[in-house]
Short mmCIF file of C-alpha atoms in Angstrom, two decimals:
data_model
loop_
_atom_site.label_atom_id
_atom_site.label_comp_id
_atom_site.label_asym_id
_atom_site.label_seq_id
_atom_site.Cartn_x
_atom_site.Cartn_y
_atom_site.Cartn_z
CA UNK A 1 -24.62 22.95 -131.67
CA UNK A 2 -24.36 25.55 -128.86
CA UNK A 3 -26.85 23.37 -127.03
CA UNK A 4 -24.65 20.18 -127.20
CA UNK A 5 -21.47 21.98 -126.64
CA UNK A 6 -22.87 23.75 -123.08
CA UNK A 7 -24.54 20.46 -121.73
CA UNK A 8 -21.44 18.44 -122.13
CA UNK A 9 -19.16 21.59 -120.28
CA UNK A 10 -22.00 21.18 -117.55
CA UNK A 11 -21.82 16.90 -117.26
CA UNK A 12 -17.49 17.84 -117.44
CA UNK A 13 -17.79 20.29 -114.48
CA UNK A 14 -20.36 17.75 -112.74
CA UNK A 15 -17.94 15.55 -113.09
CA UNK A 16 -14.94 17.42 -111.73
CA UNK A 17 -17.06 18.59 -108.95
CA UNK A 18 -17.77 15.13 -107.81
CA UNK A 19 -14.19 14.36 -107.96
CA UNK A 20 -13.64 17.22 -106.13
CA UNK A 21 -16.39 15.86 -103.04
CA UNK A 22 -15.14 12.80 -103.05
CA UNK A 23 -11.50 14.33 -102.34
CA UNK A 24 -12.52 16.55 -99.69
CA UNK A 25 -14.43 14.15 -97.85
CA UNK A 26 -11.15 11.25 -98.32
CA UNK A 27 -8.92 14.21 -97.05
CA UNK A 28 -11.42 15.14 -94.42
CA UNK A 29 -11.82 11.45 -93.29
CA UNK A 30 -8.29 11.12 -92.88
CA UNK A 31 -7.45 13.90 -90.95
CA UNK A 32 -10.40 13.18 -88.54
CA UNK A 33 -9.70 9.97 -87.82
CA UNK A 34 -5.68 11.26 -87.23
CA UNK A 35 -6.97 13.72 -84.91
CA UNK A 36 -9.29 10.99 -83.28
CA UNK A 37 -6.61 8.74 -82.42
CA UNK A 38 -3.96 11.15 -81.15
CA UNK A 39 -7.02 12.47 -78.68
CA UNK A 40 -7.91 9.10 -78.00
CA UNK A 41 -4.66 8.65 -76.97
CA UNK A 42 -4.40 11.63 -74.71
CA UNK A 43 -7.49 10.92 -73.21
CA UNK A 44 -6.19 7.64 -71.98
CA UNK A 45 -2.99 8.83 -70.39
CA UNK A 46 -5.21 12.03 -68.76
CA UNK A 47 -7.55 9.75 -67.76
CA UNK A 48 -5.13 7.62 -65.95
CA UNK A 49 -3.23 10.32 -64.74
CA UNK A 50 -6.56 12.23 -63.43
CA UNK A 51 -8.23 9.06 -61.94
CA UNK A 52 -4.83 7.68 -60.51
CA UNK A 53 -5.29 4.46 -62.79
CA UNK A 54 -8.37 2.99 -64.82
CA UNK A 55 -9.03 3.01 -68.52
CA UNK A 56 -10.92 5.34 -71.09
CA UNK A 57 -11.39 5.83 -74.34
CA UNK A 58 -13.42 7.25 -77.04
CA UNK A 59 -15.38 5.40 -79.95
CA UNK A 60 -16.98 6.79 -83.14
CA UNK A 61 -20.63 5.38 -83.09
CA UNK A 62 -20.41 4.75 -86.94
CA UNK A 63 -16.54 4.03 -87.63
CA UNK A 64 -17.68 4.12 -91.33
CA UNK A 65 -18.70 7.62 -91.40
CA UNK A 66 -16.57 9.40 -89.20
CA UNK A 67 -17.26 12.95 -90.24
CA UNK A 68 -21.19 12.48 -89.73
CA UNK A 69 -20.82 10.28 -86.76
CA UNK A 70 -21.42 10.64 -82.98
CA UNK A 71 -18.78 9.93 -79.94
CA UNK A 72 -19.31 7.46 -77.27
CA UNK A 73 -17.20 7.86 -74.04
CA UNK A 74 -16.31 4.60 -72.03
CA UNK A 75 -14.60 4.99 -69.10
CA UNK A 76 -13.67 3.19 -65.88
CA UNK A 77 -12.14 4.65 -62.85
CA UNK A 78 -9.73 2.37 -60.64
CA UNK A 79 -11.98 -0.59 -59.53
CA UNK A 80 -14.92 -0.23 -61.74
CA UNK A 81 -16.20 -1.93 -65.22
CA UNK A 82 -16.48 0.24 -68.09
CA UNK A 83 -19.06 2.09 -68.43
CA UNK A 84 -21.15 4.82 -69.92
CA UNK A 85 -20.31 8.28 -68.66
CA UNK A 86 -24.12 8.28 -67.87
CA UNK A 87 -23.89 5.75 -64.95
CA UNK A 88 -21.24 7.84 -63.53
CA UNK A 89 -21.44 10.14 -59.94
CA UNK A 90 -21.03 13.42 -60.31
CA UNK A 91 -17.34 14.20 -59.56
CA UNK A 92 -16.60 11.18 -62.08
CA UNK A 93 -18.30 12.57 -65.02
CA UNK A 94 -16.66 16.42 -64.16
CA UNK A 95 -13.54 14.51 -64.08
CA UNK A 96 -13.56 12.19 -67.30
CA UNK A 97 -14.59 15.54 -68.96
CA UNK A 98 -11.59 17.26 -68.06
CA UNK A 99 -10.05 13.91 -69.35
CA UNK A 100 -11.56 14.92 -72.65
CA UNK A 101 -10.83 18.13 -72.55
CA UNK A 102 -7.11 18.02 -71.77
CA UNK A 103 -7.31 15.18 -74.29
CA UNK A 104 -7.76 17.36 -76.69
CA UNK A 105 -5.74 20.26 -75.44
CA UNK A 106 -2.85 18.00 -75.97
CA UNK A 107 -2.91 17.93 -79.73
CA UNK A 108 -2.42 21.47 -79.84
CA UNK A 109 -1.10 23.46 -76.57
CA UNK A 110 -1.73 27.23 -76.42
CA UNK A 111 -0.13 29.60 -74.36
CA UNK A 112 -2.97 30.42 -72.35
CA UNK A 113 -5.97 28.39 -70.91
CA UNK A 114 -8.69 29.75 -69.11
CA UNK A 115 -11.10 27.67 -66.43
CA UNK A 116 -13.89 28.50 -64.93
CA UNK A 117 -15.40 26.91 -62.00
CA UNK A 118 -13.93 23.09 -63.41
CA UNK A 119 -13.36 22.41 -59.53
CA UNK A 120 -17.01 23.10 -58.32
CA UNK A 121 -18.20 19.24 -58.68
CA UNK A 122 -15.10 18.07 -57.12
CA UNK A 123 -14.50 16.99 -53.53
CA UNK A 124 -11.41 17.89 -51.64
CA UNK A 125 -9.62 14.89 -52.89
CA UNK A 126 -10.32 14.92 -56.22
CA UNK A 127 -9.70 18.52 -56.43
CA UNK A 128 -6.51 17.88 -54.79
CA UNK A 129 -5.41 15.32 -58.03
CA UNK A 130 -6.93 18.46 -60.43
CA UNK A 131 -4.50 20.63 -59.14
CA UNK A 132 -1.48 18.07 -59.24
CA UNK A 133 -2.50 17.50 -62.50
CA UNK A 134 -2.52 20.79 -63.94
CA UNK A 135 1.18 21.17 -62.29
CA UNK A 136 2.18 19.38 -64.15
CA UNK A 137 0.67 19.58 -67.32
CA UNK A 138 2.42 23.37 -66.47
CA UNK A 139 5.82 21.84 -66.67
CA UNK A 140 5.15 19.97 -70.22
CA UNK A 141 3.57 22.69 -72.15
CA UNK A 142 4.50 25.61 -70.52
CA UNK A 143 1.10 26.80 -70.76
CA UNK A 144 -0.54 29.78 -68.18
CA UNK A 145 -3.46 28.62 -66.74
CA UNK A 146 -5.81 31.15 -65.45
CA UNK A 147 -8.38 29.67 -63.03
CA UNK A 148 -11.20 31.47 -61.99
CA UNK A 149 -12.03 29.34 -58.50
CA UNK A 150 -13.73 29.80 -55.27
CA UNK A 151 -12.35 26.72 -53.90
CA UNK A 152 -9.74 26.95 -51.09
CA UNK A 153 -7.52 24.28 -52.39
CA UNK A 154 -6.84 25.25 -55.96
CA UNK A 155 -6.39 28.88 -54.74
CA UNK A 156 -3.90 27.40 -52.63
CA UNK A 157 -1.53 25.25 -55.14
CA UNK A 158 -1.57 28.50 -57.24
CA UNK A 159 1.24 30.63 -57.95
CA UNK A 160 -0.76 34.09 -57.81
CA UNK A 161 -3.97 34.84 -57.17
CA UNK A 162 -6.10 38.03 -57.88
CA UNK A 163 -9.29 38.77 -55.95
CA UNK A 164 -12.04 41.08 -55.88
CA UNK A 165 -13.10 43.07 -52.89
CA UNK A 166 -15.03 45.85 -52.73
CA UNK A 167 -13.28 47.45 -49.13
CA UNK A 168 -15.98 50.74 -49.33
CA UNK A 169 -19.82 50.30 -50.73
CA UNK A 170 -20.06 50.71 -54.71
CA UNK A 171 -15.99 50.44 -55.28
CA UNK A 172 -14.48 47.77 -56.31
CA UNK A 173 -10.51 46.80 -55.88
CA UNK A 174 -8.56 43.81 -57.71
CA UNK A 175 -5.80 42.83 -55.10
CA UNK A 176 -2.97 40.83 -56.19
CA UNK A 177 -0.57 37.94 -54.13
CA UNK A 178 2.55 36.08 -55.51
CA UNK A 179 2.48 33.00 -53.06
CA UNK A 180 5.58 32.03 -54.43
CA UNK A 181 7.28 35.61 -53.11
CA UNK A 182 4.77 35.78 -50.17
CA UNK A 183 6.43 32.20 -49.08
CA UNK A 184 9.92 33.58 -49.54
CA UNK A 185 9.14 36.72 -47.62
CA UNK A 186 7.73 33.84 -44.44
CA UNK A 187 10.96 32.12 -45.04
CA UNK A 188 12.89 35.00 -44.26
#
């Protein structure tokens, strides 16, 4: 009967539906938990490289559901145990973030990458290992990073800078420097 024929084509496509789930989410799993380790990876060396020494990584809270689970960060900077990013100072957790966020950067480098304001929790010294940092993260991806900063010491390791001044009420100017030709010019 009609009625037979159209309730088996339904249990057949529930079937192949199912199959179909249960391929995505296989596929899915493994390229999460590919992309997990290289990052995990990446944050380590960042980390490192950042902090000048310690240890980091990242853990799924439920390794057996990795596309529904959460992310723990553990970290410890040079003479510390690890830790929550919780229990962390300011500067640390603005730091580790980066960690993670370069981390993941990493996989995939772009041509371009914009920050805004990433040296604001930062004292002097860490800001000073930022900077070093992205010099030469720079040199390995050849990546343009665009900065937006107030902070004297980033706009200092840069290699142009743009401002915005407004020389007469109600009229604004962008102004332009190339330190690297501004240096020559000194030299000279």
């Amino acid at each position: 009967s009609d009625f037979e024929k159209e309730k088996k084509d339904i249990e057949e496509a529930i079937i192949k539906l199912r199959s179909a789930i249960k391929k995505l989410n296989n596929d899915g799993k493994e390229k999460i938990l590919n992309a997990f380790t290289l990052v995990n990876k990446n944050f380590k060396r960042v980390f490192e490289n950042l902090f000048g020494g310690g240890k980091a990584k990242i853990e799924f809270l439920d390794i057996n559901d990795p596309l529904n689970s959460g992310i723990q960060i553990l970290a410890s900077p040079p003479g510390k145990k690890l830790q929550s990013l919780s229990l962390f100072s300011g500067g640390e957790k603005a730091l580790t973030a980066l960690s993670l966020l370069f981390a993941i950067y990493l996989t995939n480098p772009s041509p371009i990458f914009l920050l805004d304001e990433v040296d604001a929790p930062l004292d002097d010294t860490n800001v000073g290992m930022l900077c070093n940092f992205l010099e030469r993260l720079k040199s390995e991806t050849h990546t343009k990073f665009i900065i937006i900063t107030h902070h004297r010491i980033t706009m200092s390791k840069m290699d142009r800078l743009y401002g915005v001044t407004m020389s007469e009420k109600g009229v604004s100017q962008i102004v332009s420097v190339d330190l690297e030709k501004a240096i020559e010019i000194d030299a000279n």
